[in-house]
Coordinates of N, CA and C in Angstrom, one line a residue:
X1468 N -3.9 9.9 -17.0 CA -4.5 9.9 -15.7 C -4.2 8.7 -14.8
X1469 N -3.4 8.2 -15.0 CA -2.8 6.8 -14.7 C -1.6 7.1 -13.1
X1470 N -2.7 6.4 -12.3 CA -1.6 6.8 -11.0 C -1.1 5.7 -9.9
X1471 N -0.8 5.6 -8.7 CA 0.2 4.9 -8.3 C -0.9 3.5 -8.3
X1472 N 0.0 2.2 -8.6 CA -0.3 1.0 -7.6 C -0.3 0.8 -6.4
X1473 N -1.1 0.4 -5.7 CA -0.7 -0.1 -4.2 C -0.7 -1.6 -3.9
X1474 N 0.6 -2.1 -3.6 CA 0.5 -3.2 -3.5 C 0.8 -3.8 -2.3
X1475 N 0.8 -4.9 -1.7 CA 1.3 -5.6 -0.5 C 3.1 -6.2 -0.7
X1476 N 3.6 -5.8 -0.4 CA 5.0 -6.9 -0.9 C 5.5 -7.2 0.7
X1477 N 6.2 -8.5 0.5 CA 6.8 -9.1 1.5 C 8.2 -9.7 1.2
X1478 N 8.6 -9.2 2.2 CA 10.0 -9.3 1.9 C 10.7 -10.2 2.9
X1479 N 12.1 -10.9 2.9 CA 13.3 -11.1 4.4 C 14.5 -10.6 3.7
X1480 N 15.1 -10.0 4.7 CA 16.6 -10.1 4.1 C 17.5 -10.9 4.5
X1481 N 17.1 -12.0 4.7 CA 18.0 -12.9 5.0 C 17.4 -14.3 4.0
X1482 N 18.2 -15.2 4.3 CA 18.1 -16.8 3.7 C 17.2 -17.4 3.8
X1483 N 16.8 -17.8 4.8 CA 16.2 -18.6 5.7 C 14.5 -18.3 6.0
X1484 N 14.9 -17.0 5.6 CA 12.9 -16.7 5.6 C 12.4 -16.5 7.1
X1485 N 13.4 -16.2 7.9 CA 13.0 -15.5 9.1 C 13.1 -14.1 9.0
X1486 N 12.7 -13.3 10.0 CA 12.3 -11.7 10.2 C 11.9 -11.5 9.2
X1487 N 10.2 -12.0 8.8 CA 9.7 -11.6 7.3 C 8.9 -10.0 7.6
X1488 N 9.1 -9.2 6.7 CA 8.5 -7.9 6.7 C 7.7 -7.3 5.7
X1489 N 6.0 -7.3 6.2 CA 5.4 -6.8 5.5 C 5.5 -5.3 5.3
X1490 N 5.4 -4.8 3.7 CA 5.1 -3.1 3.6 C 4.4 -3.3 2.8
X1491 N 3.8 -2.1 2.6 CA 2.8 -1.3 1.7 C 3.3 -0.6 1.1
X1492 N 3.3 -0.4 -0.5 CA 3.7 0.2 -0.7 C 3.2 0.8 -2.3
X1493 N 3.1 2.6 -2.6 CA 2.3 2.8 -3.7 C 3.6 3.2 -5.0
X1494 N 3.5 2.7 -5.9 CA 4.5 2.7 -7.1 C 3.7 3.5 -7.9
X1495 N 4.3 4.1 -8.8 CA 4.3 4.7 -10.1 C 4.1 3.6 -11.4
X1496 N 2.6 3.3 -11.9 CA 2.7 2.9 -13.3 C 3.7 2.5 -14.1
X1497 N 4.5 4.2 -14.5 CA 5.4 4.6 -15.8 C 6.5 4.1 -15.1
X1498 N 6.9 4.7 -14.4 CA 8.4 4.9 -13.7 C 8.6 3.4 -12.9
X1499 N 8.0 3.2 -12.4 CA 8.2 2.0 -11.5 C 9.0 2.4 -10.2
X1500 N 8.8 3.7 -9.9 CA 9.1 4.5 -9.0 C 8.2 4.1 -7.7
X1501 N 8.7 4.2 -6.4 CA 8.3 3.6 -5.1 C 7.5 5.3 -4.8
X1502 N 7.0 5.6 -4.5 CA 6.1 7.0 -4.2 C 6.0 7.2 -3.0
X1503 N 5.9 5.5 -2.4 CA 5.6 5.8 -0.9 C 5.4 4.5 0.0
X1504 N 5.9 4.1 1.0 CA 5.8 2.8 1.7 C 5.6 2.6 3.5
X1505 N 5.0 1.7 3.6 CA 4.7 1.7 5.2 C 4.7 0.8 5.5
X1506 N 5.3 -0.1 7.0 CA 5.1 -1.1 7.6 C 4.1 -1.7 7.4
X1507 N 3.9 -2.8 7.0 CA 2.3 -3.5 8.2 C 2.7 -4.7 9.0
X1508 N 2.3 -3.5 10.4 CA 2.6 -4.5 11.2 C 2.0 -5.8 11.7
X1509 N 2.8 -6.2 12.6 CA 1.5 -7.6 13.0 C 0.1 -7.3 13.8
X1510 N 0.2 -6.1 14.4 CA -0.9 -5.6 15.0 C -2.2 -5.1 14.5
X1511 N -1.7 -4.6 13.2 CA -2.3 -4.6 12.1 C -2.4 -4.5 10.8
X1512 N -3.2 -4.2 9.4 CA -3.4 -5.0 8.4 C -3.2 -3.9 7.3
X1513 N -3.3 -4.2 6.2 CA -2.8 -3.5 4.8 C -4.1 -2.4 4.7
X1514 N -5.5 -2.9 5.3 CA -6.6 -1.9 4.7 C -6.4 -0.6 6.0
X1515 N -5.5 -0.9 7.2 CA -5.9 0.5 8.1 C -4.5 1.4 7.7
X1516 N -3.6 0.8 6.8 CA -2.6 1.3 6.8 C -2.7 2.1 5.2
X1517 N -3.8 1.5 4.1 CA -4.3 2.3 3.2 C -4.0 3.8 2.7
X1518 N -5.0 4.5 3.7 CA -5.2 5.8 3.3 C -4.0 6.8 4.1
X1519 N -3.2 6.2 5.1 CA -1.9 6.9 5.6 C -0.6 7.0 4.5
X1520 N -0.9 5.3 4.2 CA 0.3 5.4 2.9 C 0.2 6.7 1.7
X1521 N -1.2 6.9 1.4 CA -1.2 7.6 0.5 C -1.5 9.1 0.6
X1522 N -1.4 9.8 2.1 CA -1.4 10.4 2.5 C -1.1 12.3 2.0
X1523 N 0.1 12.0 2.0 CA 1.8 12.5 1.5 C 1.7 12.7 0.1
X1524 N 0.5 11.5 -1.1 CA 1.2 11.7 -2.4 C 0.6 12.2 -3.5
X1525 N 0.7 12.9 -4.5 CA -0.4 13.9 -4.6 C -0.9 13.1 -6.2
X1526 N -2.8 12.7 -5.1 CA -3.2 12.5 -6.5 C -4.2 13.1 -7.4
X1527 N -3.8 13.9 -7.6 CA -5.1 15.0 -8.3 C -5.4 14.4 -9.5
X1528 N -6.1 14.4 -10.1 CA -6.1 13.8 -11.5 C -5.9 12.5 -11.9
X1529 N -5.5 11.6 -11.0 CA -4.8 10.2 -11.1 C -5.8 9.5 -10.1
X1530 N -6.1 8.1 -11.0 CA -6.8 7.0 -10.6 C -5.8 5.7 -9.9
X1531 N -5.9 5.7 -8.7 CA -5.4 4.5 -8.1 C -5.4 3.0 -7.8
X1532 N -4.7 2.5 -8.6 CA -5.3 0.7 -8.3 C -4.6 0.1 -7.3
X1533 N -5.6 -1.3 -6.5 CA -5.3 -1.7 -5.5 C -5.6 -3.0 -5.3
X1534 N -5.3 -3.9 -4.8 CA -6.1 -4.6 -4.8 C -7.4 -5.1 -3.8
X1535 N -7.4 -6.4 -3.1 CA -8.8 -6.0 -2.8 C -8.6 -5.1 -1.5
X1536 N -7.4 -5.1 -0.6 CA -7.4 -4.4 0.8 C -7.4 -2.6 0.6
X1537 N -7.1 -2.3 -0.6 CA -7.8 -1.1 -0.8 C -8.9 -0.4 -1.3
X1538 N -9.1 -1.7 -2.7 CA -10.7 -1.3 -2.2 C -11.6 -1.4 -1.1
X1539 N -11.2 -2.3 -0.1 CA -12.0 -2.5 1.3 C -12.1 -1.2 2.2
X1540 N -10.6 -0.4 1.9 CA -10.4 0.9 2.2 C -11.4 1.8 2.2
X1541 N -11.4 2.2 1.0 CA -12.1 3.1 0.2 C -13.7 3.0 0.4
X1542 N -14.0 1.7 0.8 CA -15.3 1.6 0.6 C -16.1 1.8 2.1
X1543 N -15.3 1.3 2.8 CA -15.1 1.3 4.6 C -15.1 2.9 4.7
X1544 N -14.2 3.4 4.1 CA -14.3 5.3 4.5 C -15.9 5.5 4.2
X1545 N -16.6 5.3 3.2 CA -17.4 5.5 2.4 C -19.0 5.3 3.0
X1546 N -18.5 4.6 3.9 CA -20.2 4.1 5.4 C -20.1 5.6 5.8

C-alpha cells in the first residue's frame, strides 16, 4: 500500500547557482519513478501547489508521504 513521496527539490542548471528552480514533485517508493512534478513558483508555495500535483495520479489504495507542506495541505482542505 506504499505510495508516492512528495518532495520539494531545488535545482540550477547552471554553475553558479543562479536561475534556481523550485519543483514539486511526487516519486514512486519502489521505482524511484518521478509520477509527477510542478513548478513552485515565487508567487507561490509548495502547500497550494500540493493537491494539483497529485491530481492526475492514481492513488487508490496507496498512502502518501510528505513532508510538513503537505501535511499543511491536507489538513487546510480538511477546515
Amino acid at each position: 500500500m506504499q505510495g508516492p513521496a512528495v518532495e520539494l527539490v531545488e535545482d540550477t542548471g547552471n554553475t553558479d547557482g543562479t536561475d534556481l528552480v523550485h519543483l514539486l514533485a511526487a516519486i514512486d517508493h519502489t521505482t524511484g519513478v518521478v509520477l509527477a512534478q510542478t513548478d513552485v513558483h515565487g508567487t507561490t508555495n509548495e502547500i497550494t501547489r500540493f493537491r494539483p500535483l497529485l491530481h492526475d495520479v492514481d492513488l487508490a489504495g496507496h498512502v502518501v508521504t510528505a513532508a510538513r507542506a503537505g501535511a499543511t495541505a491536507v489538513r487546510n482542505d480538511a477546515r
